[in-house]
PDB file of C-alpha atoms in Angstrom:
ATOM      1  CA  UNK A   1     -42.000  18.706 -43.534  1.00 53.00           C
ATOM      2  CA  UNK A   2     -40.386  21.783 -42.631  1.00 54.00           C
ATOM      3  CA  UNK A   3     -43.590  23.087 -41.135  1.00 58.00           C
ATOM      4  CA  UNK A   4     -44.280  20.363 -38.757  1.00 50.00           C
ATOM      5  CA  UNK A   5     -40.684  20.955 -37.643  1.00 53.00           C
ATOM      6  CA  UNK A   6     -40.904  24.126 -36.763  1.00 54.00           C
ATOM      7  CA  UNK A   7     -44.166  23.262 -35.028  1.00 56.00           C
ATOM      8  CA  UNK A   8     -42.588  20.949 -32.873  1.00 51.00           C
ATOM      9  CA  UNK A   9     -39.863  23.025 -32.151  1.00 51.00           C
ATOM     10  CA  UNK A  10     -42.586  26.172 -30.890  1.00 52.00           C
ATOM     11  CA  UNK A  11     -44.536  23.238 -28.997  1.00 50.00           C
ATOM     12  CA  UNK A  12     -41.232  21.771 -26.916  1.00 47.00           C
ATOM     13  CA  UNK A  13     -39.981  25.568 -26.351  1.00 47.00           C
ATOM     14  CA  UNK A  14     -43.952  26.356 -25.459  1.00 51.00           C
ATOM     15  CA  UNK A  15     -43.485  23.301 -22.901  1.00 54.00           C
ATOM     16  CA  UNK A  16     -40.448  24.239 -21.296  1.00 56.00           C
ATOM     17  CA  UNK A  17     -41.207  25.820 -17.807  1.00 63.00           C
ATOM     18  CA  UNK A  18     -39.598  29.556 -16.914  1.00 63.00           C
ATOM     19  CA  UNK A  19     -39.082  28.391 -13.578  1.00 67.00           C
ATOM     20  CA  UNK A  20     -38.957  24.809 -11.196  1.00 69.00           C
ATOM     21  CA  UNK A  21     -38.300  25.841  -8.320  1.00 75.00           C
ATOM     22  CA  UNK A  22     -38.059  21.938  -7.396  1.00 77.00           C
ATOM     23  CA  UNK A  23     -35.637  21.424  -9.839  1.00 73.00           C
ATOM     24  CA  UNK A  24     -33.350  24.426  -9.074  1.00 82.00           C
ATOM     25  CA  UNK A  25     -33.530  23.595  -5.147  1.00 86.00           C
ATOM     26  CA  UNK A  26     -32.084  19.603  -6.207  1.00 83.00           C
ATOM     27  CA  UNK A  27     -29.944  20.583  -8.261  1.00 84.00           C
ATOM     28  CA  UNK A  28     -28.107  23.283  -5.871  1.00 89.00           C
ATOM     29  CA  UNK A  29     -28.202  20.842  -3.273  1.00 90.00           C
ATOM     30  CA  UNK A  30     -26.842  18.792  -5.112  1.00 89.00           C
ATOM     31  CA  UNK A  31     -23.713  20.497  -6.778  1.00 92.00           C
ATOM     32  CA  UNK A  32     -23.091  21.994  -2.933  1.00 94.00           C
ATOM     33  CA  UNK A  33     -22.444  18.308  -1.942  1.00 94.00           C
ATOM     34  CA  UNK A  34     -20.768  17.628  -4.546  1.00 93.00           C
ATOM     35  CA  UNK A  35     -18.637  20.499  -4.580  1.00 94.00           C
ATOM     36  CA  UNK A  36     -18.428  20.518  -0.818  1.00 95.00           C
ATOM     37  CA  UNK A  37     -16.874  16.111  -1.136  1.00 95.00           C
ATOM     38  CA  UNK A  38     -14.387  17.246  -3.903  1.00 94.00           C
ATOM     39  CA  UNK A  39     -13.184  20.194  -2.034  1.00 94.00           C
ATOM     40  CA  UNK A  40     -12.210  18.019   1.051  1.00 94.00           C
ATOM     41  CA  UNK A  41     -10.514  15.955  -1.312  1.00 94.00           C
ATOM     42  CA  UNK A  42      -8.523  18.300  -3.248  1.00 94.00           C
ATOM     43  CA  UNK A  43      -8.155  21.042  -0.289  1.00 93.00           C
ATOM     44  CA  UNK A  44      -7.046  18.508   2.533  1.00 92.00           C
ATOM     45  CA  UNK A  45      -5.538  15.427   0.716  1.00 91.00           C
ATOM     46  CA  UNK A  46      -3.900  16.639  -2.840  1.00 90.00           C
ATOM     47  CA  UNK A  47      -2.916  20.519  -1.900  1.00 90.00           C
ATOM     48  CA  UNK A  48      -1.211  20.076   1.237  1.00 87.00           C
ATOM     49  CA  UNK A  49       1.204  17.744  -0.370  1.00 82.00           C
ATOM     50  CA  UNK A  50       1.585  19.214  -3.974  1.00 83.00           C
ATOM     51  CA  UNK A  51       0.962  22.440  -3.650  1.00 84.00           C
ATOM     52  CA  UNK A  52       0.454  23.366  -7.293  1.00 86.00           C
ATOM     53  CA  UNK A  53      -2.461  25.896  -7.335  1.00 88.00           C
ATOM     54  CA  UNK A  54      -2.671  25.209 -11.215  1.00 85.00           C
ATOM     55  CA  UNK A  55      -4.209  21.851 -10.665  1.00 88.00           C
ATOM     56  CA  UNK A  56      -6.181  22.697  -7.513  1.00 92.00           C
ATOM     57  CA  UNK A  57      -7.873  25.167  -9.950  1.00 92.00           C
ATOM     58  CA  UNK A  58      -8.253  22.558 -12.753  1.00 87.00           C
ATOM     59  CA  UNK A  59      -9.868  19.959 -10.598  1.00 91.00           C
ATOM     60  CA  UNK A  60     -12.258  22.905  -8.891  1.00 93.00           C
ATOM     61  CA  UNK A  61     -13.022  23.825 -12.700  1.00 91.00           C
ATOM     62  CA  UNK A  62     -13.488  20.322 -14.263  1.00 86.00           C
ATOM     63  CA  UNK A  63     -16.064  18.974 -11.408  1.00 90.00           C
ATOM     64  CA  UNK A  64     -17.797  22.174 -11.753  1.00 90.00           C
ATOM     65  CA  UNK A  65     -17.940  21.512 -15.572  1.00 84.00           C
ATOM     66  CA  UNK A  66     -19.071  17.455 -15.084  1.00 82.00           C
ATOM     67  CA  UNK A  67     -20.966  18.053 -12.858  1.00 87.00           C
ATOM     68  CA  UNK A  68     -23.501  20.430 -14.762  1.00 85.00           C
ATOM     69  CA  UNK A  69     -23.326  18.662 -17.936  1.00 77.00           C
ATOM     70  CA  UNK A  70     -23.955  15.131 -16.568  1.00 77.00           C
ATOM     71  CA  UNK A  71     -26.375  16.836 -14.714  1.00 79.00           C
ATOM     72  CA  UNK A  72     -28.335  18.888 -17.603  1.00 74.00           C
ATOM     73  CA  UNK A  73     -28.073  16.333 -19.738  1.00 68.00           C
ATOM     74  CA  UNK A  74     -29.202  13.592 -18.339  1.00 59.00           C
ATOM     75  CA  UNK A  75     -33.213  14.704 -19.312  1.00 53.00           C
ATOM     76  CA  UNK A  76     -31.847  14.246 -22.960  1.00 50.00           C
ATOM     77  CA  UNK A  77     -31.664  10.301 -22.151  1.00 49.00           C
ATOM     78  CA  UNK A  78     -27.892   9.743 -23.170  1.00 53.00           C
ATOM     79  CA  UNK A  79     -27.592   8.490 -19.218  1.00 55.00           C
ATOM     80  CA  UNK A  80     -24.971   6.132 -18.478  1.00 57.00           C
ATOM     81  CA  UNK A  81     -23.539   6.042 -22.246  1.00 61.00           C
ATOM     82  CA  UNK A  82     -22.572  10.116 -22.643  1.00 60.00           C
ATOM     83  CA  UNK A  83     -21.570   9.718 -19.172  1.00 57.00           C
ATOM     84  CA  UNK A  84     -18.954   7.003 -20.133  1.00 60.00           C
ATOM     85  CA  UNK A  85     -17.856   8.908 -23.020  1.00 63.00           C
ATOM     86  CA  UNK A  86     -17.274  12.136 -21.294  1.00 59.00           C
ATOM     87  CA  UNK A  87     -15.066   9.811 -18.923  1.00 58.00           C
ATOM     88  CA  UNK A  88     -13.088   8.965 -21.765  1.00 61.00           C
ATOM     89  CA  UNK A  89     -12.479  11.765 -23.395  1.00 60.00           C
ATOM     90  CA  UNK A  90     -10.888  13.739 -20.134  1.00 57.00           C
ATOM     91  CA  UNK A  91      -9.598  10.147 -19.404  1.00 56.00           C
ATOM     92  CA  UNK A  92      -7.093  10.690 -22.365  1.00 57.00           C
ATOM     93  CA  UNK A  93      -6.023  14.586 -21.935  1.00 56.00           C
ATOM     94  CA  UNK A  94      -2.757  14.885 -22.443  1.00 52.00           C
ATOM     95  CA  UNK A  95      -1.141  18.568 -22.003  1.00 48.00           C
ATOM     96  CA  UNK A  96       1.380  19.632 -24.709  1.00 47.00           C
ATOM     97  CA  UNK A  97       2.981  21.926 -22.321  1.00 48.00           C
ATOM     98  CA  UNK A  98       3.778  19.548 -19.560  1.00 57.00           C
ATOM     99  CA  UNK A  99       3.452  16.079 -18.866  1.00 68.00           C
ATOM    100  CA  UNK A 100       0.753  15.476 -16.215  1.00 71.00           C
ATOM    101  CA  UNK A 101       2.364  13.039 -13.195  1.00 77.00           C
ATOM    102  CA  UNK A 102       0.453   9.964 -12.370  1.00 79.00           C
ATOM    103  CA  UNK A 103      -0.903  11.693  -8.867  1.00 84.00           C
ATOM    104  CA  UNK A 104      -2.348  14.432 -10.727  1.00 86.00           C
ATOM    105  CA  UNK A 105      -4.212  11.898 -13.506  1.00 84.00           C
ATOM    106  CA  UNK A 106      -5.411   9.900 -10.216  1.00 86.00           C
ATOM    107  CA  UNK A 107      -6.859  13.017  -8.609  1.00 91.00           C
ATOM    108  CA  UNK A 108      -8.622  14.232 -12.138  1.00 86.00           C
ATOM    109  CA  UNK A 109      -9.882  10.149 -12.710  1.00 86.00           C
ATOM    110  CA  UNK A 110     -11.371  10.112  -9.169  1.00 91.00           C
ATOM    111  CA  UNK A 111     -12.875  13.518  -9.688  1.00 91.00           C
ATOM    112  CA  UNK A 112     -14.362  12.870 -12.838  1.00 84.00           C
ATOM    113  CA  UNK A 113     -16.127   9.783 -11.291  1.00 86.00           C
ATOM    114  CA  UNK A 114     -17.517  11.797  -8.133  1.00 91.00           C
ATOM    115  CA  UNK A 115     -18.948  14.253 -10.454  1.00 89.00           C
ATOM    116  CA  UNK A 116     -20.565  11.881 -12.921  1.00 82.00           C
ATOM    117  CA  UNK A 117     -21.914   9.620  -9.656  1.00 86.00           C
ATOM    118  CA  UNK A 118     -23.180  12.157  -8.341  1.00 89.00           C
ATOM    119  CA  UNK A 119     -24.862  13.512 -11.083  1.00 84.00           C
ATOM    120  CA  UNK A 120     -26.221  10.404 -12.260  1.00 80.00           C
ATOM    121  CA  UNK A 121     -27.443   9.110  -8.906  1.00 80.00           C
ATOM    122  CA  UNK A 122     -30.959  10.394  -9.097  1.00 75.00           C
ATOM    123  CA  UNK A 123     -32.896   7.436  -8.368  1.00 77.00           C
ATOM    124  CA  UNK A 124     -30.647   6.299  -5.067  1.00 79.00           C
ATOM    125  CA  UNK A 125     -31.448   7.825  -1.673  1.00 83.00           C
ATOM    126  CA  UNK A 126     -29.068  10.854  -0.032  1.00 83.00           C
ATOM    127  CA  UNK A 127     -28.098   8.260   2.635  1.00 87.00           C
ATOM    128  CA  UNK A 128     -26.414   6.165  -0.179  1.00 89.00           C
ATOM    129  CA  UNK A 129     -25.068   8.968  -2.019  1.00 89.00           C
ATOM    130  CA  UNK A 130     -23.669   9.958   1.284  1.00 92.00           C
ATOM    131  CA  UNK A 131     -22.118   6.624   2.037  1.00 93.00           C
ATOM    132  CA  UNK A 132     -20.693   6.415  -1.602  1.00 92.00           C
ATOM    133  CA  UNK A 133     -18.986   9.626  -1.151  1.00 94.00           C
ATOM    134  CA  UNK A 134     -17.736   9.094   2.288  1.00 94.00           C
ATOM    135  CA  UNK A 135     -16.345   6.136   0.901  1.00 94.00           C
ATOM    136  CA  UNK A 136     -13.911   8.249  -1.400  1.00 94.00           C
ATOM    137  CA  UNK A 137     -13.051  10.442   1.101  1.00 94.00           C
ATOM    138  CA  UNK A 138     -12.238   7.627   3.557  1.00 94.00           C
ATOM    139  CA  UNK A 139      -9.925   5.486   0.984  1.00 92.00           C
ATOM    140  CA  UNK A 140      -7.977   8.559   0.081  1.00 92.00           C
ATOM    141  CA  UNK A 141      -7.244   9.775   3.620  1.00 91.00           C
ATOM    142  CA  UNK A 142      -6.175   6.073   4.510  1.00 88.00           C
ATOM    143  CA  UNK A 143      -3.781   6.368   1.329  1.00 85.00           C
ATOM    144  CA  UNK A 144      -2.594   9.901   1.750  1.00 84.00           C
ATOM    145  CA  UNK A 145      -1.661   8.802   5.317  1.00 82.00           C
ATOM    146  CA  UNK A 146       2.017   9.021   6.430  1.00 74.00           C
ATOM    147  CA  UNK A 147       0.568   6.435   9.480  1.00 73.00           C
ATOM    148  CA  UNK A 148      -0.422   3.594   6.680  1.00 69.00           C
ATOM    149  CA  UNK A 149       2.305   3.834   3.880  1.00 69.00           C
ATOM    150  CA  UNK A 150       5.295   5.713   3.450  1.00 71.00           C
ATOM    151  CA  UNK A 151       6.225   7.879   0.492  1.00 70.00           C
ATOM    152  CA  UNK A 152       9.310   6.775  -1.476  1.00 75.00           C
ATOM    153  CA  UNK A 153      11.023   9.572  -3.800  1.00 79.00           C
ATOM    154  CA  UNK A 154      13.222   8.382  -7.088  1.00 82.00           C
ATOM    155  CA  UNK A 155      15.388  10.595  -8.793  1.00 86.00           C
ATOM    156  CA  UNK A 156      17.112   9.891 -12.185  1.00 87.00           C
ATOM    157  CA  UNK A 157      20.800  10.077 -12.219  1.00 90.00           C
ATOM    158  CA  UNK A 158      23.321  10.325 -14.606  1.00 90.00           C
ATOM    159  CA  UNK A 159      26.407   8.652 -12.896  1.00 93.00           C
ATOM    160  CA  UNK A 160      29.832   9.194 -14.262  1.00 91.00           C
ATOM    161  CA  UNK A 161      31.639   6.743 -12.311  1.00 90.00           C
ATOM    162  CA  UNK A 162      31.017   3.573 -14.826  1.00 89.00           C
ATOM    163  CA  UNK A 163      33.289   1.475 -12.838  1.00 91.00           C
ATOM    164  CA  UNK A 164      31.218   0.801  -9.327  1.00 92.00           C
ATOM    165  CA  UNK A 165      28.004   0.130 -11.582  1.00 91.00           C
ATOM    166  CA  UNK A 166      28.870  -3.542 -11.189  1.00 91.00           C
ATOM    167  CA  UNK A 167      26.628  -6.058  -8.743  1.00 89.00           C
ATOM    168  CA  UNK A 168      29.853  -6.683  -6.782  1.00 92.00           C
ATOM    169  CA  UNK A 169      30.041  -3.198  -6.202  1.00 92.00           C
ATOM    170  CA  UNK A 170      26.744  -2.225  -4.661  1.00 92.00           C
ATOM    171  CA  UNK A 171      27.701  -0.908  -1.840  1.00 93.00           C
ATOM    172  CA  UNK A 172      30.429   1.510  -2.721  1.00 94.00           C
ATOM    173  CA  UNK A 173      28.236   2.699  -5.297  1.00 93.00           C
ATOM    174  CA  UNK A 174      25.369   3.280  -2.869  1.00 93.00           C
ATOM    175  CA  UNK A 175      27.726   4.842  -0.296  1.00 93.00           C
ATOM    176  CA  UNK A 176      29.167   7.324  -3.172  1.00 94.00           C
ATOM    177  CA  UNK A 177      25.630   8.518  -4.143  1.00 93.00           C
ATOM    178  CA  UNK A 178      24.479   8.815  -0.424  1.00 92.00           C
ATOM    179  CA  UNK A 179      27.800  11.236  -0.148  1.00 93.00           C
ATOM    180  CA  UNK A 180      27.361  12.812  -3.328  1.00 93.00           C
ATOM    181  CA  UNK A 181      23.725  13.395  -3.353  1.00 91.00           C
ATOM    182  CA  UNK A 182      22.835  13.748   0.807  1.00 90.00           C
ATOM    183  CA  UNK A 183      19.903  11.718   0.229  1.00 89.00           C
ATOM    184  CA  UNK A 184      18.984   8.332   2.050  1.00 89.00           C
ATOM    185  CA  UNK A 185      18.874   5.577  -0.556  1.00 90.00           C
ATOM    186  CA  UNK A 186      17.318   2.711   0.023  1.00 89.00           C
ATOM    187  CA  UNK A 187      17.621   1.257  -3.228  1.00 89.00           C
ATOM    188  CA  UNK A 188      19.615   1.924  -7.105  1.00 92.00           C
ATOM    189  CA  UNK A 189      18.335   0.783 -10.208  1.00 91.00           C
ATOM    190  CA  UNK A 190      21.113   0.392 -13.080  1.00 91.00           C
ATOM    191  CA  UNK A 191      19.950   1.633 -16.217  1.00 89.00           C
ATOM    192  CA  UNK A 192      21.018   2.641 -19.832  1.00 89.00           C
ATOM    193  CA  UNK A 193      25.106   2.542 -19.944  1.00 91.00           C
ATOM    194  CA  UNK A 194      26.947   4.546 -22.243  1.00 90.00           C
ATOM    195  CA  UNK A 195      30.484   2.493 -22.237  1.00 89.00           C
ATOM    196  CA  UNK A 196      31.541   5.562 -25.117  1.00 89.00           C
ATOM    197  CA  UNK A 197      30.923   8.287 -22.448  1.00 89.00           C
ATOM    198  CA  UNK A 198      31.595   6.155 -19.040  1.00 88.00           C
ATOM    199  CA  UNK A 199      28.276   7.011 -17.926  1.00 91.00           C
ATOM    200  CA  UNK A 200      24.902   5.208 -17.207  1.00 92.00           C
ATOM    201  CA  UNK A 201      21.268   6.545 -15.939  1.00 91.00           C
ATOM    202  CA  UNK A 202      20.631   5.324 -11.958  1.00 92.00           C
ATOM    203  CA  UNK A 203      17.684   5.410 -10.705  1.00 90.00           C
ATOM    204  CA  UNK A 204      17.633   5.993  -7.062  1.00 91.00           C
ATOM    205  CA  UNK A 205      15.260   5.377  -4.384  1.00 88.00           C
ATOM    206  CA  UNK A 206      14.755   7.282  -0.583  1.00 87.00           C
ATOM    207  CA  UNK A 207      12.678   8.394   2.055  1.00 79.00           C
ATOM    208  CA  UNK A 208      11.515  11.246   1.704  1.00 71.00           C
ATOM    209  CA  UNK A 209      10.860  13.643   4.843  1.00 65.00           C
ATOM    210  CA  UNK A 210       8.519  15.764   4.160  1.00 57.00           C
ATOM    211  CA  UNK A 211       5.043  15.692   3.179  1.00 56.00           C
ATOM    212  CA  UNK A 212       5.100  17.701  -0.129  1.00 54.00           C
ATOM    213  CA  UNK A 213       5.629  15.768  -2.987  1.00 60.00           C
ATOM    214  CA  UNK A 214       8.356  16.873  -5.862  1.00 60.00           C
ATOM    215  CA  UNK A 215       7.317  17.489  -9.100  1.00 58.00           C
ATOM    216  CA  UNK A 216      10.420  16.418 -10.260  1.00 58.00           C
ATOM    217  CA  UNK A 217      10.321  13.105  -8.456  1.00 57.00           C
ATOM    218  CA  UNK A 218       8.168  12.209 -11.829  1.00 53.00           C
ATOM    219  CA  UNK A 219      10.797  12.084 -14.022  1.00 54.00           C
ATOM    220  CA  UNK A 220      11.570   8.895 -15.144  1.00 51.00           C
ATOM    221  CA  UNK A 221      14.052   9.934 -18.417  1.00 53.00           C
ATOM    222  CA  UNK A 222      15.711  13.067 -19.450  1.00 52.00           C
ATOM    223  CA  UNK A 223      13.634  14.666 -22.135  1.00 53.00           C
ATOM    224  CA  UNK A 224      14.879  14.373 -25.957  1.00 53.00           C
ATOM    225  CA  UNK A 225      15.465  16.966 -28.141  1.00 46.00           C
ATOM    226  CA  UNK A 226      11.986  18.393 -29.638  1.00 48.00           C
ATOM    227  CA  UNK A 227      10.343  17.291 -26.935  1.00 48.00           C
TER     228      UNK A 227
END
């Protein structure tokens, strides 16, 4: 038994060519375009907005890293199946050190699929490859857009003054946190109240004027102890 095993082994190692020059040529091409699509993504739509060069390099890392192994392994016939399980397990990263906003997860999801797409995609024409990449490129400049939606910041407050908390007391309390914080609410959002420590958690909504977007706009809660 172990002697036909090894034969097979010398026979599928005999079989494998040193060099397909076919091969190499598609798949360059390929991981060029596919680099080239998330580049334009990440370089023109996420960056210019986030600027955090630590996920500009993940994203540049991880489609690298999809892309080849989709792409090497899909001659071991595992297709569509190890495709949807690599999804899932970057699908579920979660980073001990920092808690990764909801832009950021978006951005890694809709890299994730380019990669695999375009990996997988060897039996549809360029021109449909194309078009299925433009697409993504299209959607996300329409949604990145200051001209088609504007970009609401929240901020989580711990208010002291318990007393204008009250529905009948809106608007003082939205004209005390437009003095207090300089920031143009547009809406407040009454949370936990603490009637032992006259405080409570507001949530507060504005315009924001720039385009960069603030990492701590993502924080929904102040973090417990441990965490």
């Amino acid at each position: 038994m172990d002697t036909l095993i090894d034969t097979a082994e010398e026979a599928l190692l005999l079989s494998t060519p040193v060099m397909d020059a076919e091969g190499i040529m598609q798949l360059l091409l390929r991981f060029l375009f596919n680099f080239l699509v998330v580049g334009v993504i990440i370089h023109f739509f996420y960056y210019p907005k986030s600027r955090r060069r630590d996920y500009y390099f993940t994203f540049s890392l991880v489609c690298v890293c999809v892309f080849f192994l989709i792409m090497l392994m899909g001659s071991v016939k595992l297709k569509i199946g190890f495709a949807l399980g690599i999804f899932a397990i970057f699908g579920i990263i979660r980073y001990r050190t920092e808690s990764v906003p909801i832009r950021e997860m978006t951005y890694l999801f809709m890299i994730i699929s380019i990669s695999v797409i375009n990996a997988l995609s060897v039996q549809i024409s360029f021109a449909e490859l194309f078009v299925t990449n433009a697409i993504f490129i299209l959607v996300t400049w329409i949604l990145e857009s200051e001209k088609w939606l504007k970009y609401t910041s929240c901020k989580l407050i711990l208010y002291d003054k318990i007393e204008l908390i009250t529905p009948d007391k809106y608007e003082e309390l939205m004209a005390d946190l437009i003095r207090r914080t300089g920031l143009p609410i547009c809406k407040i959002e009454v949370g936990h109240i603490d009637f032992l420590r006259d405080a409570a958690y507001i949530k507060v909504y504005y315009d924001a004027d720039g385009q960069e977007t603030n990492s701590i706009d993502t924080l929904t809660r102040l973090p417990r102890e441990g965490e």
